[in-house]
Amino acid sequence: MQIANPIAISGGSNEEGGEGGEKTISEITVTAPTIYSAVNIANHLNSKKISLSHTALIAFCDEIAKNGVNDFADTIARSEELRPNTHITVVRGSAKEYLSEIKPTNEVNPVQYYKMIYGVGYTGFIPKNTSQKFYISSVCDYRDIVLPLSALKKDNPENSEIMYEGFEYYTKNYLAGDVDAQSEEKTQSYGMAIMSGGKMIAEAGAVEAELYNILTGQYSQSEVTYKDERTPDRPVTVTQSQQKKPKIRVRIVNQKPEIYIKIFLEADLHTISGQYLIEEEYDNFETQAKEEIKTAVDKFLKKTVSEYQSDIIGFGDYAKRSFKMYDEFIEYGWSKRYPESEFITEVDFHIRRSGLVDRKQG
Amino acid sequence: MKRKFTLTSRDMSSIMINLIAVKMLFTYPRFLIERCENSAWIPILVYGAAAFGIYYITQWLYTKTGRTSILSQAEAIGGRWLKIIIGFILIAVLFVDISPMIRACPEAIKTALLQNSSMTLIVFMLVIGIIMGTYNGIEALGKAAALFLPVAGIFMLGFFLMVMPSFEINNLFPVSFTNSIMHGTSALSVFSDIIVINILLPYCKDSSTVKKAGLSSIVISGAVGVLITISYCLVYPYPVSARFIVPMYQLSRMVNIGTFFQRLEAAFEFVWTISSLFYASVYLFILCEIFKECFDLKNYRPLIFPMVTILISFVFRRETYSDTLSDAFVNMSVIYPILYILPLIIGLAYMIKMNKNERRVQ
């Protein structure tokens, strides 16, 4: 358990305020079968009663996640202390070591640190699912969930797959821990843990997490790099945002799901090659980008049916519309039928602004 | 007997809306969802209209024959003994009907707000509140309810606006009109408090007060019920929606503005507790009033303490709150028809007797 130290945060009687850094956090490690039995044991070690009312993050190590975490979901729903917007993460390796290495450098309050890392809308490389969705997916057996993946930075990071197909061009499909960044922060959150039936079944990289966010409508905005066929060595980076949630329709044709998805994205130009006037080629670039997004989305969706065999996007919610009763839907067996799905994808992508420069007039 | 104080249609409507709507704030939507899945808002609409029809006939019977209460009519039909029998039937039915609601208030306070306070203290404070409300009489309760209701209404409206970002239209599906109407007949039970108007008829200013109060209370509380149930179903898919004991409380946990404004459930608890106090006070007054009428006593106030003692003992007769909830489900299925049928039978019998007497005189 990691507990905020209010005296270090506020500075106590010190007029200069709190110091921040590692002193804002104290840690208690106990061995217990459940969260609340751990709290009970910890209460005997601490002079203050421990409350979970301000819990910002629950971290499971991947070993526990692979064995199943549905029991924890019930605790989350039953407890009046734990909030529905508490963040949950799966840690590659030891959750204790991950938490021990958390050293918030830009935040005084560690709770705020977790909210910024796991909850902000300007990053796309981790999913934004919270405890509420975690519980819902544990009860509804037609819906699976993904959780953000976190890890300690490895000394020798594994080589991550580089994207050459257009969407997030030249960007590495990072998994947490493998990001070759030089930073004071020793912890990383990239990618997602794929859960099915309450158990972690696979890991997916940062770019896939971004596609997941786009498909579920949780995506807000991020900087995305595209390949431009005219300057393949110089990628185009745009500030991409999702102003409208995807349009999804699910039909059951001959007992097989047929899923139609239309994605709406828009972007502002940020970094482009100075070699040619992209402003005169907006339409071409938009068409290219649409194709690149469609290719990436199709590949990701194919992976959900063939490799994960798990409806992590939540198409089952749309499939329910084709049934008169919930029992009929359960009888249909969505989870088993999902791998037979066929997808029709469409992308709506528009460049809206070109930053502070417009070279169209020369 | 001419009364010094009378209830205006606004006072009476406020009392009635409070009595009916407080059930919607409690476990009632969940009870319907268990039967009708996430189409539970449909039976509230349909059976709300049916309750209005039943009420229209009942009030016609009672206002046509001179605005006499159900007990006065029973006395006119079968003498004092029938009045006492009907009075005791009413007391018994009301005891069973209202006890889960009265139990819910301290249980919710204990679970969500005052976990460390003793239940005895919470119940004691509640009893003091109920006694004070009842001691001041129905007129004071009516005026206070008329003041409180607009405040609660504005709060609820703001609350629904804040919970709207969590709405997901797919959660309403599958929609089954036939199934929800077939299995949702117990939606009638929520409007059964309308019997209170029959008991409090002598307190009403005139016949139009009775009509207006019945009409507005069924329409407004029906609308509140639909709004609560549909909002809850829009946030939680079935079968998750059938699990939470207090849907409105669960919804209030979803509200947060940024990272600094959370835990609106405390404000919800405040509104709910006041509504519950009104509910319990009005019913305690009615129980005392029925007893007073049965034995032609002059004042109801000496009955408050013994009646509240019996009521609280009855309310806490079951050891666990889960047992009380099971009782509530039985009441909602079995007890409520008596509250509709009894006034109809008595009213009809009274009318027949009056007509016979008129013919004899002629």
PDB file of N, CA, C and O in Angstrom, chain A residues 49 52-54 74 76-77 79-85 112 115 132 135-136 139-140 142-143 245 317-318 320-321 323-327 329, chain B residues 37 111-112 115-116 168-171 173-176 179 235-240 243-244 249-250 252-256 259 262-265:
ATOM      1  N   LYS A  49      -5.964   5.495  10.968  1.00  0.00           N
ATOM      2  CA  LYS A  49      -6.756   4.437  10.329  1.00  0.00           C
ATOM      3  C   LYS A  49      -6.674   4.593   8.807  1.00  0.00           C
ATOM      4  O   LYS A  49      -6.860   5.708   8.288  1.00  0.00           O
ATOM      5  N   LEU A  52      -9.716   3.663   2.217  1.00  0.00           N
ATOM      6  CA  LEU A  52      -9.495   3.545   0.768  1.00  0.00           C
ATOM      7  C   LEU A  52     -10.290   4.592  -0.016  1.00  0.00           C
ATOM      8  O   LEU A  52     -10.395   4.525  -1.237  1.00  0.00           O
ATOM      9  N   SER A  53     -10.851   5.560   0.713  1.00  0.00           N
ATOM     10  CA  SER A  53     -11.723   6.560   0.079  1.00  0.00           C
ATOM     11  C   SER A  53     -11.020   7.384  -0.987  1.00  0.00           C
ATOM     12  O   SER A  53     -11.655   7.898  -1.889  1.00  0.00           O
ATOM     13  N   HIS A  54      -9.737   7.576  -0.835  1.00  0.00           N
ATOM     14  CA  HIS A  54      -9.009   8.404  -1.806  1.00  0.00           C
ATOM     15  C   HIS A  54      -8.071   7.564  -2.672  1.00  0.00           C
ATOM     16  O   HIS A  54      -7.090   8.090  -3.193  1.00  0.00           O
ATOM     17  N   ASP A  74     -15.440  -7.513  -7.521  1.00  0.00           N
ATOM     18  CA  ASP A  74     -16.564  -7.521  -6.592  1.00  0.00           C
ATOM     19  C   ASP A  74     -16.277  -6.621  -5.390  1.00  0.00           C
ATOM     20  O   ASP A  74     -17.154  -5.883  -4.935  1.00  0.00           O
ATOM     21  N   ILE A  76     -14.414  -4.018  -5.374  1.00  0.00           N
ATOM     22  CA  ILE A  76     -14.493  -2.632  -5.851  1.00  0.00           C
ATOM     23  C   ILE A  76     -15.942  -2.146  -5.873  1.00  0.00           C
ATOM     24  O   ILE A  76     -16.247  -1.031  -5.476  1.00  0.00           O
ATOM     25  N   ALA A  77     -16.858  -3.015  -6.333  1.00  0.00           N
ATOM     26  CA  ALA A  77     -18.260  -2.615  -6.422  1.00  0.00           C
ATOM     27  C   ALA A  77     -18.916  -2.552  -5.052  1.00  0.00           C
ATOM     28  O   ALA A  77     -19.756  -1.701  -4.780  1.00  0.00           O
ATOM     29  N   SER A  79     -17.514  -2.041  -2.082  1.00  0.00           N
ATOM     30  CA  SER A  79     -16.961  -1.087  -1.126  1.00  0.00           C
ATOM     31  C   SER A  79     -17.519   0.316  -1.351  1.00  0.00           C
ATOM     32  O   SER A  79     -17.526   0.814  -2.485  1.00  0.00           O
ATOM     33  N   GLU A  80     -17.977   0.938  -0.264  1.00  0.00           N
ATOM     34  CA  GLU A  80     -18.455   2.316  -0.389  1.00  0.00           C
ATOM     35  C   GLU A  80     -17.282   3.293  -0.422  1.00  0.00           C
ATOM     36  O   GLU A  80     -17.434   4.452  -0.753  1.00  0.00           O
ATOM     37  N   GLU A  81     -16.094   2.788  -0.096  1.00  0.00           N
ATOM     38  CA  GLU A  81     -14.918   3.667  -0.064  1.00  0.00           C
ATOM     39  C   GLU A  81     -14.307   3.837  -1.455  1.00  0.00           C
ATOM     40  O   GLU A  81     -14.001   4.946  -1.874  1.00  0.00           O
ATOM     41  N   LEU A  82     -14.126   2.721  -2.147  1.00  0.00           N
ATOM     42  CA  LEU A  82     -13.464   2.793  -3.458  1.00  0.00           C
ATOM     43  C   LEU A  82     -14.363   3.487  -4.473  1.00  0.00           C
ATOM     44  O   LEU A  82     -15.543   3.172  -4.587  1.00  0.00           O
ATOM     45  N   ARG A  83     -13.773   4.439  -5.201  1.00  0.00           N
ATOM     46  CA  ARG A  83     -14.557   5.238  -6.142  1.00  0.00           C
ATOM     47  C   ARG A  83     -14.710   4.509  -7.482  1.00  0.00           C
ATOM     48  O   ARG A  83     -13.829   3.727  -7.872  1.00  0.00           O
ATOM     49  N   PRO A  84     -15.799   4.834  -8.222  1.00  0.00           N
ATOM     50  CA  PRO A  84     -15.951   4.205  -9.546  1.00  0.00           C
ATOM     51  C   PRO A  84     -14.878   4.678 -10.531  1.00  0.00           C
ATOM     52  O   PRO A  84     -14.679   4.046 -11.552  1.00  0.00           O
ATOM     53  N   ASN A  85     -14.229   5.819 -10.235  1.00  0.00           N
ATOM     54  CA  ASN A  85     -13.217   6.317 -11.180  1.00  0.00           C
ATOM     55  C   ASN A  85     -11.786   6.032 -10.713  1.00  0.00           C
ATOM     56  O   ASN A  85     -10.846   6.694 -11.144  1.00  0.00           O
ATOM     57  N   GLN A 112      -2.607  13.107  -7.386  1.00  0.00           N
ATOM     58  CA  GLN A 112      -2.701  13.892  -8.615  1.00  0.00           C
ATOM     59  C   GLN A 112      -1.796  13.297  -9.697  1.00  0.00           C
ATOM     60  O   GLN A 112      -2.144  13.279 -10.873  1.00  0.00           O
ATOM     61  N   LYS A 115      -3.570  10.439 -11.304  1.00  0.00           N
ATOM     62  CA  LYS A 115      -4.674  10.927 -12.143  1.00  0.00           C
ATOM     63  C   LYS A 115      -4.136  11.482 -13.454  1.00  0.00           C
ATOM     64  O   LYS A 115      -4.750  11.324 -14.504  1.00  0.00           O
ATOM     65  N   GLN A 132     -15.013   1.233 -12.482  1.00  0.00           N
ATOM     66  CA  GLN A 132     -16.418   1.036 -12.836  1.00  0.00           C
ATOM     67  C   GLN A 132     -16.545   0.094 -14.045  1.00  0.00           C
ATOM     68  O   GLN A 132     -17.306  -0.872 -14.027  1.00  0.00           O
ATOM     69  N   TYR A 135     -15.553  -3.462 -13.248  1.00  0.00           N
ATOM     70  CA  TYR A 135     -16.601  -4.235 -12.584  1.00  0.00           C
ATOM     71  C   TYR A 135     -17.671  -4.665 -13.592  1.00  0.00           C
ATOM     72  O   TYR A 135     -18.103  -5.823 -13.603  1.00  0.00           O
ATOM     73  N   ILE A 136     -18.085  -3.727 -14.442  1.00  0.00           N
ATOM     74  CA  ILE A 136     -19.132  -4.044 -15.426  1.00  0.00           C
ATOM     75  C   ILE A 136     -18.684  -5.215 -16.310  1.00  0.00           C
ATOM     76  O   ILE A 136     -19.443  -6.148 -16.560  1.00  0.00           O
ATOM     77  N   VAL A 139     -19.014  -8.566 -14.675  1.00  0.00           N
ATOM     78  CA  VAL A 139     -20.372  -9.102 -14.515  1.00  0.00           C
ATOM     79  C   VAL A 139     -20.959  -9.514 -15.872  1.00  0.00           C
ATOM     80  O   VAL A 139     -21.600 -10.551 -15.983  1.00  0.00           O
ATOM     81  N   CYS A 140     -20.728  -8.666 -16.888  1.00  0.00           N
ATOM     82  CA  CYS A 140     -21.297  -8.944 -18.211  1.00  0.00           C
ATOM     83  C   CYS A 140     -20.344  -9.865 -18.966  1.00  0.00           C
ATOM     84  O   CYS A 140     -19.272  -9.427 -19.390  1.00  0.00           O
ATOM     85  N   TYR A 142     -20.462 -10.897 -21.834  1.00  0.00           N
ATOM     86  CA  TYR A 142     -20.344 -10.636 -23.273  1.00  0.00           C
ATOM     87  C   TYR A 142     -19.362  -9.496 -23.543  1.00  0.00           C
ATOM     88  O   TYR A 142     -19.176  -9.085 -24.677  1.00  0.00           O
ATOM     89  N   ARG A 143     -18.745  -8.994 -22.492  1.00  0.00           N
ATOM     90  CA  ARG A 143     -17.883  -7.828 -22.673  1.00  0.00           C
ATOM     91  C   ARG A 143     -16.542  -8.067 -21.989  1.00  0.00           C
ATOM     92  O   ARG A 143     -16.493  -8.473 -20.834  1.00  0.00           O
ATOM     93  N   LYS A 245     -17.917  10.376 -31.470  1.00  0.00           N
ATOM     94  CA  LYS A 245     -17.684   8.953 -31.187  1.00  0.00           C
ATOM     95  C   LYS A 245     -17.912   8.114 -32.445  1.00  0.00           C
ATOM     96  O   LYS A 245     -18.686   8.513 -33.318  1.00  0.00           O
ATOM     97  N   ASP A 317     -22.354  -4.814 -26.916  1.00  0.00           N
ATOM     98  CA  ASP A 317     -23.371  -3.843 -26.491  1.00  0.00           C
ATOM     99  C   ASP A 317     -24.272  -3.441 -27.657  1.00  0.00           C
ATOM    100  O   ASP A 317     -25.464  -3.186 -27.476  1.00  0.00           O
ATOM    101  N   TYR A 318     -23.669  -3.352 -28.834  1.00  0.00           N
ATOM    102  CA  TYR A 318     -24.441  -2.985 -30.022  1.00  0.00           C
ATOM    103  C   TYR A 318     -25.221  -4.191 -30.540  1.00  0.00           C
ATOM    104  O   TYR A 318     -26.317  -4.031 -31.072  1.00  0.00           O
ATOM    105  N   LYS A 320     -26.657  -6.394 -28.827  1.00  0.00           N
ATOM    106  CA  LYS A 320     -27.863  -6.611 -28.000  1.00  0.00           C
ATOM    107  C   LYS A 320     -29.112  -6.053 -28.669  1.00  0.00           C
ATOM    108  O   LYS A 320     -30.221  -6.521 -28.430  1.00  0.00           O
ATOM    109  N   ARG A 321     -28.914  -5.035 -29.502  1.00  0.00           N
ATOM    110  CA  ARG A 321     -30.061  -4.398 -30.160  1.00  0.00           C
ATOM    111  C   ARG A 321     -30.810  -5.360 -31.083  1.00  0.00           C
ATOM    112  O   ARG A 321     -31.974  -5.136 -31.406  1.00  0.00           O
ATOM    113  N   PHE A 323     -31.655  -8.302 -30.413  1.00  0.00           N
ATOM    114  CA  PHE A 323     -32.388  -9.319 -29.648  1.00  0.00           C
ATOM    115  C   PHE A 323     -33.516  -8.671 -28.849  1.00  0.00           C
ATOM    116  O   PHE A 323     -33.411  -7.516 -28.452  1.00  0.00           O
ATOM    117  N   LYS A 324     -34.573  -9.459 -28.637  1.00  0.00           N
ATOM    118  CA  LYS A 324     -35.724  -8.933 -27.904  1.00  0.00           C
ATOM    119  C   LYS A 324     -35.529  -9.038 -26.398  1.00  0.00           C
ATOM    120  O   LYS A 324     -36.040  -8.232 -25.637  1.00  0.00           O
ATOM    121  N   MET A 325     -34.847 -10.102 -25.984  1.00  0.00           N
ATOM    122  CA  MET A 325     -34.655 -10.337 -24.550  1.00  0.00           C
ATOM    123  C   MET A 325     -33.179 -10.587 -24.271  1.00  0.00           C
ATOM    124  O   MET A 325     -32.454 -11.114 -25.115  1.00  0.00           O
ATOM    125  N   TYR A 326     -32.767 -10.259 -23.062  1.00  0.00           N
ATOM    126  CA  TYR A 326     -31.370 -10.471 -22.667  1.00  0.00           C
ATOM    127  C   TYR A 326     -31.029 -11.966 -22.713  1.00  0.00           C
ATOM    128  O   TYR A 326     -29.938 -12.344 -23.138  1.00  0.00           O
ATOM    129  N   ASP A 327     -31.985 -12.804 -22.285  1.00  0.00           N
ATOM    130  CA  ASP A 327     -31.740 -14.254 -22.275  1.00  0.00           C
ATOM    131  C   ASP A 327     -31.455 -14.781 -23.682  1.00  0.00           C
ATOM    132  O   ASP A 327     -30.629 -15.677 -23.868  1.00  0.00           O
ATOM    133  N   PHE A 329     -30.087 -13.095 -26.043  1.00  0.00           N
ATOM    134  CA  PHE A 329     -28.732 -12.641 -26.385  1.00  0.00           C
ATOM    135  C   PHE A 329     -27.687 -13.555 -25.750  1.00  0.00           C
ATOM    136  O   PHE A 329     -26.708 -13.954 -26.388  1.00  0.00           O
TER     137      PHE A 329
ATOM    138  N   GLU B  37     -35.656  -6.294 -16.717  1.00  0.00           N
ATOM    139  CA  GLU B  37     -34.333  -5.941 -17.241  1.00  0.00           C
ATOM    140  C   GLU B  37     -34.247  -4.415 -17.397  1.00  0.00           C
ATOM    141  O   GLU B  37     -34.890  -3.708 -16.641  1.00  0.00           O
ATOM    142  N   THR B 111     -24.126   2.849   6.173  1.00  0.00           N
ATOM    143  CA  THR B 111     -23.228   2.303   5.148  1.00  0.00           C
ATOM    144  C   THR B 111     -22.392   3.388   4.481  1.00  0.00           C
ATOM    145  O   THR B 111     -21.193   3.218   4.282  1.00  0.00           O
ATOM    146  N   ALA B 112     -23.039   4.494   4.149  1.00  0.00           N
ATOM    147  CA  ALA B 112     -22.359   5.467   3.291  1.00  0.00           C
ATOM    148  C   ALA B 112     -21.767   6.658   4.041  1.00  0.00           C
ATOM    149  O   ALA B 112     -20.760   7.206   3.612  1.00  0.00           O
ATOM    150  N   GLN B 115     -20.068   5.375   9.037  1.00  0.00           N
ATOM    151  CA  GLN B 115     -19.699   3.968   9.228  1.00  0.00           C
ATOM    152  C   GLN B 115     -19.264   3.667  10.655  1.00  0.00           C
ATOM    153  O   GLN B 115     -19.459   2.572  11.162  1.00  0.00           O
ATOM    154  N   ASN B 116     -18.670   4.660  11.304  1.00  0.00           N
ATOM    155  CA  ASN B 116     -18.120   4.409  12.639  1.00  0.00           C
ATOM    156  C   ASN B 116     -19.099   4.706  13.772  1.00  0.00           C
ATOM    157  O   ASN B 116     -18.800   4.441  14.929  1.00  0.00           O
ATOM    158  N   GLU B 168     -25.031   5.764 -21.809  1.00  0.00           N
ATOM    159  CA  GLU B 168     -24.671   4.951 -22.968  1.00  0.00           C
ATOM    160  C   GLU B 168     -25.950   4.310 -23.469  1.00  0.00           C
ATOM    161  O   GLU B 168     -26.522   3.440 -22.800  1.00  0.00           O
ATOM    162  N   ILE B 169     -26.395   4.757 -24.629  1.00  0.00           N
ATOM    163  CA  ILE B 169     -27.719   4.365 -25.129  1.00  0.00           C
ATOM    164  C   ILE B 169     -27.851   2.842 -25.288  1.00  0.00           C
ATOM    165  O   ILE B 169     -28.934   2.283 -25.091  1.00  0.00           O
ATOM    166  N   ASN B 170     -26.744   2.159 -25.608  1.00  0.00           N
ATOM    167  CA  ASN B 170     -26.804   0.699 -25.797  1.00  0.00           C
ATOM    168  C   ASN B 170     -27.250  -0.038 -24.534  1.00  0.00           C
ATOM    169  O   ASN B 170     -27.762  -1.150 -24.617  1.00  0.00           O
ATOM    170  N   ASN B 171     -27.017   0.586 -23.382  1.00  0.00           N
ATOM    171  CA  ASN B 171     -27.370  -0.081 -22.122  1.00  0.00           C
ATOM    172  C   ASN B 171     -28.872  -0.301 -21.974  1.00  0.00           C
ATOM    173  O   ASN B 171     -29.296  -1.106 -21.155  1.00  0.00           O
ATOM    174  N   PHE B 173     -30.774  -1.528 -24.200  1.00  0.00           N
ATOM    175  CA  PHE B 173     -31.200  -2.680 -25.016  1.00  0.00           C
ATOM    176  C   PHE B 173     -30.857  -4.003 -24.334  1.00  0.00           C
ATOM    177  O   PHE B 173     -29.928  -4.050 -23.549  1.00  0.00           O
ATOM    178  N   PRO B 174     -31.560  -5.091 -24.634  1.00  0.00           N
ATOM    179  CA  PRO B 174     -32.741  -5.202 -25.492  1.00  0.00           C
ATOM    180  C   PRO B 174     -33.984  -4.600 -24.832  1.00  0.00           C
ATOM    181  O   PRO B 174     -34.130  -4.695 -23.610  1.00  0.00           O
ATOM    182  N   VAL B 175     -34.849  -3.996 -25.649  1.00  0.00           N
ATOM    183  CA  VAL B 175     -36.099  -3.422 -25.133  1.00  0.00           C
ATOM    184  C   VAL B 175     -37.233  -4.380 -25.475  1.00  0.00           C
ATOM    185  O   VAL B 175     -37.406  -4.737 -26.638  1.00  0.00           O
ATOM    186  N   SER B 176     -37.955  -4.795 -24.454  1.00  0.00           N
ATOM    187  CA  SER B 176     -39.091  -5.679 -24.696  1.00  0.00           C
ATOM    188  C   SER B 176     -40.332  -5.108 -24.011  1.00  0.00           C
ATOM    189  O   SER B 176     -40.458  -5.150 -22.795  1.00  0.00           O
ATOM    190  N   ASN B 179     -42.664  -8.086 -22.539  1.00  0.00           N
ATOM    191  CA  ASN B 179     -42.104  -8.691 -21.326  1.00  0.00           C
ATOM    192  C   ASN B 179     -42.182  -7.724 -20.143  1.00  0.00           C
ATOM    193  O   ASN B 179     -42.560  -8.102 -19.032  1.00  0.00           O
ATOM    194  N   VAL B 235     -26.758   4.184 -17.574  1.00  0.00           N
ATOM    195  CA  VAL B 235     -25.381   4.140 -17.052  1.00  0.00           C
ATOM    196  C   VAL B 235     -24.923   2.695 -16.848  1.00  0.00           C
ATOM    197  O   VAL B 235     -23.789   2.345 -17.171  1.00  0.00           O
ATOM    198  N   TYR B 236     -25.813   1.852 -16.332  1.00  0.00           N
ATOM    199  CA  TYR B 236     -25.418   0.476 -16.023  1.00  0.00           C
ATOM    200  C   TYR B 236     -26.155  -0.528 -16.911  1.00  0.00           C
ATOM    201  O   TYR B 236     -27.382  -0.561 -16.911  1.00  0.00           O
ATOM    202  N   PRO B 237     -25.410  -1.369 -17.626  1.00  0.00           N
ATOM    203  CA  PRO B 237     -26.090  -2.380 -18.443  1.00  0.00           C
ATOM    204  C   PRO B 237     -26.656  -3.492 -17.558  1.00  0.00           C
ATOM    205  O   PRO B 237     -26.161  -3.708 -16.447  1.00  0.00           O
ATOM    206  N   TYR B 238     -27.669  -4.163 -18.055  1.00  0.00           N
ATOM    207  CA  TYR B 238     -28.164  -5.362 -17.384  1.00  0.00           C
ATOM    208  C   TYR B 238     -27.149  -6.482 -17.606  1.00  0.00           C
ATOM    209  O   TYR B 238     -26.607  -6.571 -18.699  1.00  0.00           O
ATOM    210  N   PRO B 239     -26.791  -7.300 -16.669  1.00  0.00           N
ATOM    211  CA  PRO B 239     -27.359  -7.520 -15.338  1.00  0.00           C
ATOM    212  C   PRO B 239     -26.690  -6.721 -14.206  1.00  0.00           C
ATOM    213  O   PRO B 239     -27.055  -6.890 -13.062  1.00  0.00           O
ATOM    214  N   VAL B 240     -25.724  -5.834 -14.545  1.00  0.00           N
ATOM    215  CA  VAL B 240     -25.086  -5.030 -13.478  1.00  0.00           C
ATOM    216  C   VAL B 240     -26.141  -4.169 -12.777  1.00  0.00           C
ATOM    217  O   VAL B 240     -26.132  -4.001 -11.553  1.00  0.00           O
ATOM    218  N   ARG B 243     -27.943  -5.357  -9.659  1.00  0.00           N
ATOM    219  CA  ARG B 243     -27.138  -5.730  -8.484  1.00  0.00           C
ATOM    220  C   ARG B 243     -27.082  -4.659  -7.405  1.00  0.00           C
ATOM    221  O   ARG B 243     -27.040  -4.975  -6.229  1.00  0.00           O
ATOM    222  N   PHE B 244     -27.024  -3.410  -7.795  1.00  0.00           N
ATOM    223  CA  PHE B 244     -26.837  -2.354  -6.787  1.00  0.00           C
ATOM    224  C   PHE B 244     -28.124  -2.113  -5.998  1.00  0.00           C
ATOM    225  O   PHE B 244     -29.196  -1.970  -6.588  1.00  0.00           O
ATOM    226  N   TYR B 249     -28.143   6.185  -5.416  1.00  0.00           N
ATOM    227  CA  TYR B 249     -26.878   6.383  -4.701  1.00  0.00           C
ATOM    228  C   TYR B 249     -25.716   6.018  -5.626  1.00  0.00           C
ATOM    229  O   TYR B 249     -24.705   6.717  -5.693  1.00  0.00           O
ATOM    230  N   GLN B 250     -25.905   4.919  -6.351  1.00  0.00           N
ATOM    231  CA  GLN B 250     -24.857   4.462  -7.263  1.00  0.00           C
ATOM    232  C   GLN B 250     -24.623   5.478  -8.365  1.00  0.00           C
ATOM    233  O   GLN B 250     -23.484   5.740  -8.745  1.00  0.00           O
ATOM    234  N   SER B 252     -25.157   8.672  -8.087  1.00  0.00           N
ATOM    235  CA  SER B 252     -24.530   9.870  -7.505  1.00  0.00           C
ATOM    236  C   SER B 252     -23.017   9.685  -7.358  1.00  0.00           C
ATOM    237  O   SER B 252     -22.269  10.649  -7.367  1.00  0.00           O
ATOM    238  N   ARG B 253     -22.584   8.434  -7.259  1.00  0.00           N
ATOM    239  CA  ARG B 253     -21.137   8.174  -7.172  1.00  0.00           C
ATOM    240  C   ARG B 253     -20.433   8.443  -8.500  1.00  0.00           C
ATOM    241  O   ARG B 253     -19.214   8.576  -8.548  1.00  0.00           O
ATOM    242  N   MET B 254     -21.214   8.469  -9.570  1.00  0.00           N
ATOM    243  CA  MET B 254     -20.619   8.692 -10.901  1.00  0.00           C
ATOM    244  C   MET B 254     -20.319  10.168 -11.155  1.00  0.00           C
ATOM    245  O   MET B 254     -19.617  10.507 -12.095  1.00  0.00           O
ATOM    246  N   VAL B 255     -20.921  11.031 -10.352  1.00  0.00           N
ATOM    247  CA  VAL B 255     -20.787  12.460 -10.626  1.00  0.00           C
ATOM    248  C   VAL B 255     -19.462  12.983 -10.099  1.00  0.00           C
ATOM    249  O   VAL B 255     -19.119  12.779  -8.935  1.00  0.00           O
ATOM    250  N   ASN B 256     -18.707  13.597 -10.954  1.00  0.00           N
ATOM    251  CA  ASN B 256     -17.534  14.344 -10.491  1.00  0.00           C
ATOM    252  C   ASN B 256     -17.205  15.420 -11.515  1.00  0.00           C
ATOM    253  O   ASN B 256     -17.347  15.218 -12.721  1.00  0.00           O
ATOM    254  N   THR B 259     -11.124  16.958 -10.983  1.00  0.00           N
ATOM    255  CA  THR B 259     -10.592  16.096  -9.934  1.00  0.00           C
ATOM    256  C   THR B 259     -10.880  16.662  -8.544  1.00  0.00           C
ATOM    257  O   THR B 259     -10.601  16.023  -7.546  1.00  0.00           O
ATOM    258  N   GLN B 262     -15.899  15.880  -6.116  1.00  0.00           N
ATOM    259  CA  GLN B 262     -16.392  14.509  -6.176  1.00  0.00           C
ATOM    260  C   GLN B 262     -17.270  14.244  -4.958  1.00  0.00           C
ATOM    261  O   GLN B 262     -17.488  15.116  -4.157  1.00  0.00           O
ATOM    262  N   ARG B 263     -17.733  13.040  -4.851  1.00  0.00           N
ATOM    263  CA  ARG B 263     -18.522  12.604  -3.692  1.00  0.00           C
ATOM    264  C   ARG B 263     -19.820  13.404  -3.520  1.00  0.00           C
ATOM    265  O   ARG B 263     -20.137  13.883  -2.444  1.00  0.00           O
ATOM    266  N   LEU B 264     -20.540  13.516  -4.607  1.00  0.00           N
ATOM    267  CA  LEU B 264     -21.829  14.196  -4.532  1.00  0.00           C
ATOM    268  C   LEU B 264     -22.846  13.341  -3.779  1.00  0.00           C
ATOM    269  O   LEU B 264     -23.919  13.816  -3.433  1.00  0.00           O
ATOM    270  N   GLU B 265     -22.487  12.093  -3.521  1.00  0.00           N
ATOM    271  CA  GLU B 265     -23.432  11.229  -2.813  1.00  0.00           C
ATOM    272  C   GLU B 265     -23.775  11.758  -1.423  1.00  0.00           C
ATOM    273  O   GLU B 265     -24.836  11.458  -0.891  1.00  0.00           O
TER     274      GLU B 265
END
